[in-house]
Structure formats: C-alpha cells, structure tokens
Short mmCIF file of C-alpha atoms and ligand atoms in Angstrom, two decimals:
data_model
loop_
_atom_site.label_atom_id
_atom_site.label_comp_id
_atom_site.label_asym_id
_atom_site.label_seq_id
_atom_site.Cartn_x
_atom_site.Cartn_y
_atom_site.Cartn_z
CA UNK Y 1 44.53 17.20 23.07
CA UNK Y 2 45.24 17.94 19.58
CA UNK Y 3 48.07 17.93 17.65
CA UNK Y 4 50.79 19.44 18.45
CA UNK Y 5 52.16 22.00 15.77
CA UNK Y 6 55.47 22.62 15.35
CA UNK Y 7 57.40 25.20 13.23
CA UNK Y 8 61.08 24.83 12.42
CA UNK Y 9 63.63 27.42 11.05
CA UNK Y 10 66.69 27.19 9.67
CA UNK Y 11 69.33 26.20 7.28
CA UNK Y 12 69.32 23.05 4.88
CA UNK Y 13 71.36 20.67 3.16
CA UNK Y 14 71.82 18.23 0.68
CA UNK Y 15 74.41 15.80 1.43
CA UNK Y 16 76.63 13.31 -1.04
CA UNK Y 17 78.86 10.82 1.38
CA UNK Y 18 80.99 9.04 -1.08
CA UNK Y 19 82.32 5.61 -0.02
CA UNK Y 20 85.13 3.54 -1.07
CA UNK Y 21 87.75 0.85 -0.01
CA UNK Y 22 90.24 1.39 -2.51
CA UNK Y 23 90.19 5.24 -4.13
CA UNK Y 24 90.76 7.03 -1.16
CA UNK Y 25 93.99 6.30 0.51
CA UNK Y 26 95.15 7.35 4.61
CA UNK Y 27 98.27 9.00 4.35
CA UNK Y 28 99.89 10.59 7.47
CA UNK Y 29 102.25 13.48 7.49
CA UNK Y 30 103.47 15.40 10.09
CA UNK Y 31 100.66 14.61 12.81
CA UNK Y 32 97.88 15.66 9.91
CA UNK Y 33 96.08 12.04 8.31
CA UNK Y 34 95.44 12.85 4.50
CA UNK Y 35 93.10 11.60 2.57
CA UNK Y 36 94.68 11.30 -0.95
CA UNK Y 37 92.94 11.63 -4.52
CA UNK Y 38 95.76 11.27 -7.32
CA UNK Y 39 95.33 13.88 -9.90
CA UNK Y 40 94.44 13.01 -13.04
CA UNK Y 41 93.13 9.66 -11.90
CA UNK Y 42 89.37 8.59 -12.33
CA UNK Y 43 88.61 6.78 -9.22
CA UNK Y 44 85.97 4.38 -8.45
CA UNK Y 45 83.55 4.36 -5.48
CA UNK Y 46 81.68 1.05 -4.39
CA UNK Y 47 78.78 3.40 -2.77
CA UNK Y 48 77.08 6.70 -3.38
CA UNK Y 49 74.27 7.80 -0.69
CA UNK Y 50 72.31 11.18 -1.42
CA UNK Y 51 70.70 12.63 2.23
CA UNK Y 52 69.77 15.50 3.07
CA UNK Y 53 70.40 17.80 5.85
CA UNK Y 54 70.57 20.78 8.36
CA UNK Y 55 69.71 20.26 11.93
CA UNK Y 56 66.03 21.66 11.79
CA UNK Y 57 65.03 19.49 8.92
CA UNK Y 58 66.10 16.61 10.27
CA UNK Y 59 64.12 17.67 13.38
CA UNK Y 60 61.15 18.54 11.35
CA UNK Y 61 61.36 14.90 10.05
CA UNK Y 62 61.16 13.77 13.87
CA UNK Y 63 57.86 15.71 14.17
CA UNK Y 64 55.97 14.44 11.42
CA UNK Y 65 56.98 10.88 11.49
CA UNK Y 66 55.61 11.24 14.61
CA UNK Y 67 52.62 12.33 13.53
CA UNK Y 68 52.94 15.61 14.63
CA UNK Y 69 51.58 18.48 12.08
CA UNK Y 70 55.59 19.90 11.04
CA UNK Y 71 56.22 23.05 9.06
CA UNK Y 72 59.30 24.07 8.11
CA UNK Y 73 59.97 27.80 6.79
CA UNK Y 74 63.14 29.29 5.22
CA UNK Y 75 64.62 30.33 1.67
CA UNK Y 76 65.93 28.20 -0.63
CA UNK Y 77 66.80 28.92 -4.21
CA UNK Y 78 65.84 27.04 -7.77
CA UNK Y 79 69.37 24.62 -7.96
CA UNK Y 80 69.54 20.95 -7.57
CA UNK Y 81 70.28 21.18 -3.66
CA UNK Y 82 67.07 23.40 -2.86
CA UNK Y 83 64.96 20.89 -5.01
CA UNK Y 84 66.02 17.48 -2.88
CA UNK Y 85 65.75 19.45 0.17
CA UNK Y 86 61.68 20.11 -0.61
CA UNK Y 87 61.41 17.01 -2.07
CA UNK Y 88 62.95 15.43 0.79
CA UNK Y 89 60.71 16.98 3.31
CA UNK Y 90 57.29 17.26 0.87
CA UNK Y 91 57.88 13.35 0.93
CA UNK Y 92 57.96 13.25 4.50
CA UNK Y 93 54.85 15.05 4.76
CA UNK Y 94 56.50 18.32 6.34
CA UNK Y 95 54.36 21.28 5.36
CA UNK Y 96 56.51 23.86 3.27
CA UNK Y 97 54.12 25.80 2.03
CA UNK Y 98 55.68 28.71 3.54
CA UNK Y 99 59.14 28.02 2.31
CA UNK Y 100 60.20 30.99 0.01
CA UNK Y 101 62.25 29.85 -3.26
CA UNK Y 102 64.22 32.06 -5.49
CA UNK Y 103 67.25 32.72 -7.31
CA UNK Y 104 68.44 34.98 -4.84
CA UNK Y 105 69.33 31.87 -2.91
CA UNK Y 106 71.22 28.60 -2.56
CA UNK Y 107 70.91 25.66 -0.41
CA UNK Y 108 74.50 24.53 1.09
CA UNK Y 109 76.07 21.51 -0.52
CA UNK Y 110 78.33 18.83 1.04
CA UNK Y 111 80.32 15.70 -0.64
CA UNK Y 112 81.01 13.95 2.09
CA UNK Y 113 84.27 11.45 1.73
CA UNK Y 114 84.03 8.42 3.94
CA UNK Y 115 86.77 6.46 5.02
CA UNK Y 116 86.93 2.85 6.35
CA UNK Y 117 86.69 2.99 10.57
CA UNK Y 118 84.32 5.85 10.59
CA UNK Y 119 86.74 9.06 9.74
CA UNK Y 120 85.80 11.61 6.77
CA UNK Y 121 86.47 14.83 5.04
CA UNK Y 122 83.81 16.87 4.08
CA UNK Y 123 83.81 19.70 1.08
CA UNK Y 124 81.43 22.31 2.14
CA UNK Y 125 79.84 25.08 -0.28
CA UNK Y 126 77.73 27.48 2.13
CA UNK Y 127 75.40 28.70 -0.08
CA UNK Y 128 72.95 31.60 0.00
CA UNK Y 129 70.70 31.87 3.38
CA UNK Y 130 68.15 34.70 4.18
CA UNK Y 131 69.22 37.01 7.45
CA UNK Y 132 67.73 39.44 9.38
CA UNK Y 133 67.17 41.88 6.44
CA UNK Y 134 65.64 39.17 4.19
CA UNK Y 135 62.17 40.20 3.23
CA UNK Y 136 61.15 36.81 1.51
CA UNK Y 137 61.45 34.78 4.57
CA UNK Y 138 57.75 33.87 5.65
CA UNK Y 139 57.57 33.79 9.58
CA UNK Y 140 53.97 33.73 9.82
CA UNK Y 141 53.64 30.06 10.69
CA UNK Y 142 54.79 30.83 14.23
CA UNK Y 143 51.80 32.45 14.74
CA UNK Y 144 49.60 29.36 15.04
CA UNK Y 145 52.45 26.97 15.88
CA UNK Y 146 52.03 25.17 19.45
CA UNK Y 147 56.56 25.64 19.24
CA UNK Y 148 59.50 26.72 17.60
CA UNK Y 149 62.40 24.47 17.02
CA UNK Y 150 65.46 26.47 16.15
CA UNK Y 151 69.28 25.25 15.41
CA UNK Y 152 71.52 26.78 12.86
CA UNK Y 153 70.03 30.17 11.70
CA UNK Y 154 73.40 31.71 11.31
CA UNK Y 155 72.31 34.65 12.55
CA UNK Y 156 71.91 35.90 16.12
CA UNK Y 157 69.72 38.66 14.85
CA UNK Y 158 67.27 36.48 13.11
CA UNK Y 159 67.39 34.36 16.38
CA UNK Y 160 66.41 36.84 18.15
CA UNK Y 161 63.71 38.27 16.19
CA UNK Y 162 62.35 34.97 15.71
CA UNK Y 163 62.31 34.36 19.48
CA UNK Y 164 60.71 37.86 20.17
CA UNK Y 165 58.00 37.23 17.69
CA UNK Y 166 56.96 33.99 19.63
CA UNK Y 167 56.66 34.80 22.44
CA UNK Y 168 54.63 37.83 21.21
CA UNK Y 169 52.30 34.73 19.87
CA UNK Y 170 52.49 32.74 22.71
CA UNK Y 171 54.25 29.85 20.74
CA UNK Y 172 57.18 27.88 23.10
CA UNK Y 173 60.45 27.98 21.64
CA UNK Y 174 63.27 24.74 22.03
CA UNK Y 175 66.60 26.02 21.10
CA UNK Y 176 69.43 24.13 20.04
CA UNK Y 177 72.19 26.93 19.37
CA UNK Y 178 75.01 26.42 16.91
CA UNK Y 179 78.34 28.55 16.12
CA UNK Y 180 76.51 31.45 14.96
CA UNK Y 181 74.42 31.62 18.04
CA UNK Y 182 77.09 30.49 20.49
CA UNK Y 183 79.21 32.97 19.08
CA UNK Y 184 77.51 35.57 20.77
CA UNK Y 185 77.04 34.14 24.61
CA UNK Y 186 76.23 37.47 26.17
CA UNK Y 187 72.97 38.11 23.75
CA UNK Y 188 72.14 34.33 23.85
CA UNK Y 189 71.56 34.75 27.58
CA UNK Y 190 69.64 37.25 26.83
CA UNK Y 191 67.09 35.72 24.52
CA UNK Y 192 67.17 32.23 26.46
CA UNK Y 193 64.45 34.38 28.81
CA UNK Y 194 62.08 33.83 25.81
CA UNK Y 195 63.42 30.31 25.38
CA UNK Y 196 61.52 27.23 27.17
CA UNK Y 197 63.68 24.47 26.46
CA UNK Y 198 67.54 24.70 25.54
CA UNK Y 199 69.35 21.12 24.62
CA UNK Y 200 72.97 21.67 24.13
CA UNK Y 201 76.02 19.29 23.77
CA UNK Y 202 78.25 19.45 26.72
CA UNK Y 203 81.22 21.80 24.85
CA UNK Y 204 77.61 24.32 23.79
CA UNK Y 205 76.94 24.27 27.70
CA UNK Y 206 80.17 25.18 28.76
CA UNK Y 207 80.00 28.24 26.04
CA UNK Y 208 76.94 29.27 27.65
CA UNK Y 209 77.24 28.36 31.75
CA UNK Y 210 79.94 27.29 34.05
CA UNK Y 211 80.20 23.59 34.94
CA UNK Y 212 82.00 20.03 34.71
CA UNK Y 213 79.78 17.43 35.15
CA UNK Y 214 76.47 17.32 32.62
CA UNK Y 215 74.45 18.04 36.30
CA UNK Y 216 76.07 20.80 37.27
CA UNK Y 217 75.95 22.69 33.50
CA UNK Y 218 71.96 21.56 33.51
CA UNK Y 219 71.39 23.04 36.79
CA UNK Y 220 72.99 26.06 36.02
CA UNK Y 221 71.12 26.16 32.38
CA UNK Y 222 67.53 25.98 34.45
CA UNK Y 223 69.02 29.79 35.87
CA UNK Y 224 68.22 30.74 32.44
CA UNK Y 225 65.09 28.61 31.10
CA UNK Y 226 62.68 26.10 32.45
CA UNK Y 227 63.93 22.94 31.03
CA UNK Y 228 67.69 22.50 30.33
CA UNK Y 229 69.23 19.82 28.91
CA UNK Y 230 72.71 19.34 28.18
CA UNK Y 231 74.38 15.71 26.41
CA UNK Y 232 77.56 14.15 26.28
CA UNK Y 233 77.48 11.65 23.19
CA UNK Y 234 77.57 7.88 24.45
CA UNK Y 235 77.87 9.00 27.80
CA UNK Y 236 74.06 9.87 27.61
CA UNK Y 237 72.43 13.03 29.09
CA UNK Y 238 70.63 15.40 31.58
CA UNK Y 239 67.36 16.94 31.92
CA UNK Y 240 66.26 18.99 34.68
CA UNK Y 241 62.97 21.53 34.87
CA UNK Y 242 61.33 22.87 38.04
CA UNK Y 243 60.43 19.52 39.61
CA UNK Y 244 63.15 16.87 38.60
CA UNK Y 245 66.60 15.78 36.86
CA UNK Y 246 66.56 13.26 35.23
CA UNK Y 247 69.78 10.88 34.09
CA UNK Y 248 70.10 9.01 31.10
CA UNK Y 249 72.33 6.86 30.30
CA UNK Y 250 72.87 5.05 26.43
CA UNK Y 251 69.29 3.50 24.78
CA UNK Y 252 71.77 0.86 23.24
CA UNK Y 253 75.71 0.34 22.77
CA UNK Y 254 75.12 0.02 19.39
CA UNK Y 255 77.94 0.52 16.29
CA UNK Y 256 78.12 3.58 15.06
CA UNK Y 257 77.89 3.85 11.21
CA UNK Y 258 77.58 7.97 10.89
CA UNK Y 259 77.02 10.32 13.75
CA UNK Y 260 75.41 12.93 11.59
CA UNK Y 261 71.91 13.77 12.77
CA UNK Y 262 72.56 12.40 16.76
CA UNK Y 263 72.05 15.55 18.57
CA UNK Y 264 69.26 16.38 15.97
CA UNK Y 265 67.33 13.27 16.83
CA UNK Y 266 67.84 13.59 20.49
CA UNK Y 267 66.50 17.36 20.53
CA UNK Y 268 63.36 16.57 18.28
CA UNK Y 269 62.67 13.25 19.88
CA UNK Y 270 62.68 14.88 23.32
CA UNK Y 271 60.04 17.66 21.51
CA UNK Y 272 57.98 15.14 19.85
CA UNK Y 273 57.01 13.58 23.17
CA UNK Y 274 57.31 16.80 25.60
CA UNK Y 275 54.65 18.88 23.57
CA UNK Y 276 52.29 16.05 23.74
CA UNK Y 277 52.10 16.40 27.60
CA UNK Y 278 54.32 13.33 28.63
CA UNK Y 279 56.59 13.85 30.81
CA UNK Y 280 60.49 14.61 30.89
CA UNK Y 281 61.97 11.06 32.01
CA UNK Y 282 59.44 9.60 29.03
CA UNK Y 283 60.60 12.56 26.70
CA UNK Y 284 63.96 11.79 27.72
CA UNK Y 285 63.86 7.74 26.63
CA UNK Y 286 62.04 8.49 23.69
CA UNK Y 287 65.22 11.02 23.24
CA UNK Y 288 67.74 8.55 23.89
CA UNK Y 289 66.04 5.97 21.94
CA UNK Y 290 65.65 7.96 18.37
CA UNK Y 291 69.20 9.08 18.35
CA UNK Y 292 70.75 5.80 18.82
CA UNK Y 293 68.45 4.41 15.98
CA UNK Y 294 69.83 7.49 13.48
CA UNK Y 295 73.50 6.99 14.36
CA UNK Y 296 73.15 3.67 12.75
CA UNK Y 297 72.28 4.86 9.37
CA UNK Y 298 74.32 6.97 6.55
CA UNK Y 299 72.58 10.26 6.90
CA UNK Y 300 70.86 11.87 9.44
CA UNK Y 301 67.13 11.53 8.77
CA UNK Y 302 66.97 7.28 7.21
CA UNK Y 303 66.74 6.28 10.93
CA UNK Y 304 64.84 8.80 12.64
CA UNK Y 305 61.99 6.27 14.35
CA UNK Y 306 58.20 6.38 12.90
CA UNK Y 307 55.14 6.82 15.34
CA UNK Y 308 53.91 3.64 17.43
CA UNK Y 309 57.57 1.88 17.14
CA UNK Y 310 58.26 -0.46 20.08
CA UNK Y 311 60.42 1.36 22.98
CA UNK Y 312 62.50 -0.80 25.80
CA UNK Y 313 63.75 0.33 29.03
CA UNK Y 314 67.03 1.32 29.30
CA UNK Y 315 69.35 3.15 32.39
CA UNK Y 316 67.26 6.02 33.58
CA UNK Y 317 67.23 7.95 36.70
CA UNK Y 318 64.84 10.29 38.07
CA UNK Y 319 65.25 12.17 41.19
CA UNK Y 320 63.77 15.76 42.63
CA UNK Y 321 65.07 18.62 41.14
N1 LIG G 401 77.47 6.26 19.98
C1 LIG G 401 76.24 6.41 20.47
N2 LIG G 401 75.51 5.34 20.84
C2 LIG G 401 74.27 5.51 21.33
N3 LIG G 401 73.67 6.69 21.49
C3 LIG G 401 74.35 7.77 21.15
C4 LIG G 401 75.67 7.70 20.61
N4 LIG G 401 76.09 8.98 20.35
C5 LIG G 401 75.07 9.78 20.71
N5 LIG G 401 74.04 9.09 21.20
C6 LIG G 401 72.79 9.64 21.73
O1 LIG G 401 72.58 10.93 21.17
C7 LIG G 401 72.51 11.93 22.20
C8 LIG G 401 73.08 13.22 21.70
O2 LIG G 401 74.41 13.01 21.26
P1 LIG G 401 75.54 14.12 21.37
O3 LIG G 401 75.73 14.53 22.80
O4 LIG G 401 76.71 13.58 20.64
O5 LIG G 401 74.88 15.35 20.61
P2 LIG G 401 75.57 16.44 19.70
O6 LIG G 401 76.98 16.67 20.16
O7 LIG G 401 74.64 17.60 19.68
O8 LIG G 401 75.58 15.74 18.30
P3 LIG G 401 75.62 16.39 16.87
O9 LIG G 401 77.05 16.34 16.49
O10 LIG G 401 74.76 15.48 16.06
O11 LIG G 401 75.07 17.78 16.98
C9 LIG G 401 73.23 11.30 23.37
O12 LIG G 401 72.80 11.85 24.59
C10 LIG G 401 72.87 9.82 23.23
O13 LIG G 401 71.59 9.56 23.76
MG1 LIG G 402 74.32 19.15 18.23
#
C-alpha cells in the first residue's frame, strides 16, 4: 500500500505560555480567581515557551511524524505569527506548498499565562482567516489526498463546501467539529453524510446526538457516519463502526503538564493508523497512546510520538458492534 496522503484545513496559531512563580499572583474575589499583574510593575518570568498551534496543524504534525505524506492548506498573512506557523510545519516536513500568504491575513496569536497547579489565562487576538468567499484559499490538494482532516474552520459554509468537494474526489473526510461547526447542529447532520469518521469530546457529542454514557452517544453517532468516536478526557474513549465498539480506557495515568493538543493527538493518532488499513482497536491504542504522550509537554505538538516508537498494552475492550 502506499502512503497514505492526508490534507488538513484550518486555522493556526502561534502560542507564547508565559511561566512564573512569583509575578503572577492568585487572588480570589467574589467566586472569580484573578490572576493579578500590578501596573506599572516590570515583572519577571523564570520560563518563556514559543509553540504553535490550531487543532489541524497539530494533527498534520501527527501525520508526517508518522511518516505519512501531510499537507496542510489555508491563508496566512506576512506577520511574525504566520511566519512560525510555516516554519513550524516546513520543519516538520508538512507540505505547504499550497498555503496562500498575504497581507490580507493574520494568523491568531495567544500569550498564554501559566499558573502553578496547572490553571491559566489566555489573551487571544483572532486574527484574519479566509471563509467561504475567500478566493486565495487553494483547495486543490483534496483532489489527490487519500483524506481530509478538518477541526476549526470557523465556518460552516467552508465546512461544507470542503466536505462536498471530497467527496466529489473520492477523498474520506475525519471531522473533528469545533464552536463554529457545532454551532450549527442541524446543517452538521447534514454534512456528516459526506463525513467517514467524526471524533468528538463527550460535551461535542451531546451537541450533536442524544446520550449519557460515551456508548450510547457513539452508537447513536454511527446513525450518522461509519465510524464514530466520542472521548471523555482521562476517562478514555469509544469507537464503534459497522462491525465493533471498542473501549478504551487511559494509555497511562500520567501528570498532566498542559492539556493543549489532547483531543488533537487522539483524532490524528487514530487517522495515522486507520488510513494505513489497521484496524480500529489498534487505531484506537495508538490514539490513546499519542495523546497521553502530548499532555505531558508545554504545547501541543513537542510530544506528539514519531514513527516506529515502542507501544504497550493498556485497558482495551473489543466487542461486536
Ligand atoms: N489526563 C490524561 N491522561 C491520559 N490521557 C489523557 C488525559 N486527558 C486526555 N487523555 C487522552 O486524550 C483523549 C482525548 O481527550 P479529551 O476527551 O480531553 O479530548 P478533547 O476534549 O477533544 O481535548 P481538547 O481540549 O484537546 O480538544 C482521551 O480519550 C485520552 O485518551
Ligand atoms: Mg477537542
């Protein structure tokens, strides 16, 4: 078989978590915990980590550490942010040859500020992203991509056209909706008929189907595509297609240093195996096992795993659909 090729599409980020014992100080009021900056003040910080972001580039990492072929394609501008988002990715070996860059555009920005015990408060600027009516952005790589990974488009139109357009092409998509997308639960049923794999958090499911337990919301998620798979954090997650569920439980208890990137790693780890042909209980582990490895880093791509790494067992159930 030969390599699979993947195409992702989406928003980007360049991230700044800030860290320091002493200059930011936990200050409660009224139920709300503050963090406080004095004015005026210059403040030191003991750590300053520079990552960058977005769910589908941190997926598209996934797919070429694997060794899969990866192309990301969006619109970034000419500033700072765009820049260490290609380099980023470029460095990784992603293909972004199809990435469109102008001044028309900005890539969002973050300074994340971290506080001892895990808590933080991000500042957020947006940025510029191409929509629907965008003629710069460069779909054409779906056309001879193998499948689309999609998160955070910000746009249910785009989503849609996108989807439409593959399966015109005959490329599979995996679809990992965010706010934009879950916004609008009524047309995301809709397109989920073009959709081959959804992964959602458990809250996404619940947005999308009816359901308690992470079986019941993946059962009722296979209604709307062939493989469903909804998560739940350190309480592990489902799979189910035609044939089987499967059960997973947590690759490792492991401390948590920054959550950022989990879901991505789970969703792209489960891809990097499934389009190679194994199967969803070895998709699943492989899952479970690149997630836990990225919530132990700052950032969300430094701990996404590299092809040929060493996998263990860990609780995993399989049982007929
Ligand atoms: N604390 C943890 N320890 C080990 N594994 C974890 C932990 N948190 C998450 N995971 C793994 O990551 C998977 C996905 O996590 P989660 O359900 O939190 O996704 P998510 O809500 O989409 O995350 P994100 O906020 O990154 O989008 C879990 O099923 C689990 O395998
Ligand atoms: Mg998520």
């Amino acid at each position: 078989m030969s390599v699979p090729v993947i195409v992702t599409i989406g928003k980007s980020t360049q991230d700044v978590f800030l860290k320091s014992t002493k200059a930011f100080e936990q200050h409660e009021h009224k139920g709300v915990v503050y963090e406080q900056l004095p004015v005026g003040k210059k403040l030191d910080l003991d750590e300053v980590t520079f990552a960058t972001g977005g769910n589908v580039t941190n997926a598209a990492v996934t797919f070429a550490r694997q060794g899969l072929h990866s192309t990301y394609t969006w619109c970034l501008g000419v500033d700072p942010a765009s820049e260490g988002i290609l380099r980023d990715l470029d460095k990784e070996g992603v293909d972004t040859q199809h990435v469109y860059r102008g001044d028309e555009y900005r890539a969002s920005y973050s300074v994340i500020l971290m506080l001892q015990g895990g808590e933080r408060t991000i500042l957020n600027y947006k940025g510029s992203m191409p929509n629907i009516d965008s003629p710069h952005l460069d779909l054409s790589a779906i056309d001879n991509s193998d499948w689309v990974y999609l998160s955070s488009l910000g746009d249910i139109d785009l989503l849609e056209k996108i989807v439409s357009r593959a399966a015109k092409q005959g490329a599979k998509v995996m679809l990992n909706p965010a706010g934009a997308e879950l916004a609008h639960p009524d047309r995301l049923r809709t397109i989920l008929e073009d959709v081959e794999v959804l992964i959602v958090n458990k809250e996404e499911a619940q947005q999308i189907v009816e359901g308690n337990s992470l079986e019941e919301l993946a059962r009722h998620g296979r209604h709307y595509v062939p493989v469903a798979i909804v998560s739940d954090g350190p309480n592990g997650a489902v799979a189910i297609d035609k044939d089987k569920i499967v059960t997973a439980g947590m690759y490792e208890d492991v401390p948590v240093i920054d959550r950022t990137g989990g879901g991505d790693a789970f969703g792209s780890g489960f891809l990097s195996y499934y389009s190679q042909g194994k199967s969803l209980k070895e998709s699943m582990l492989f899952a479970s096992a690149n997630s836990t490895s990225v919530v132990q880093y700052v950032g969300a791509k430094e701990g996404i795993l590299h092809k040929g790494v060493d996998l263990h067992d860990m609780p995993i159930e399989e049982k007929d659909a």
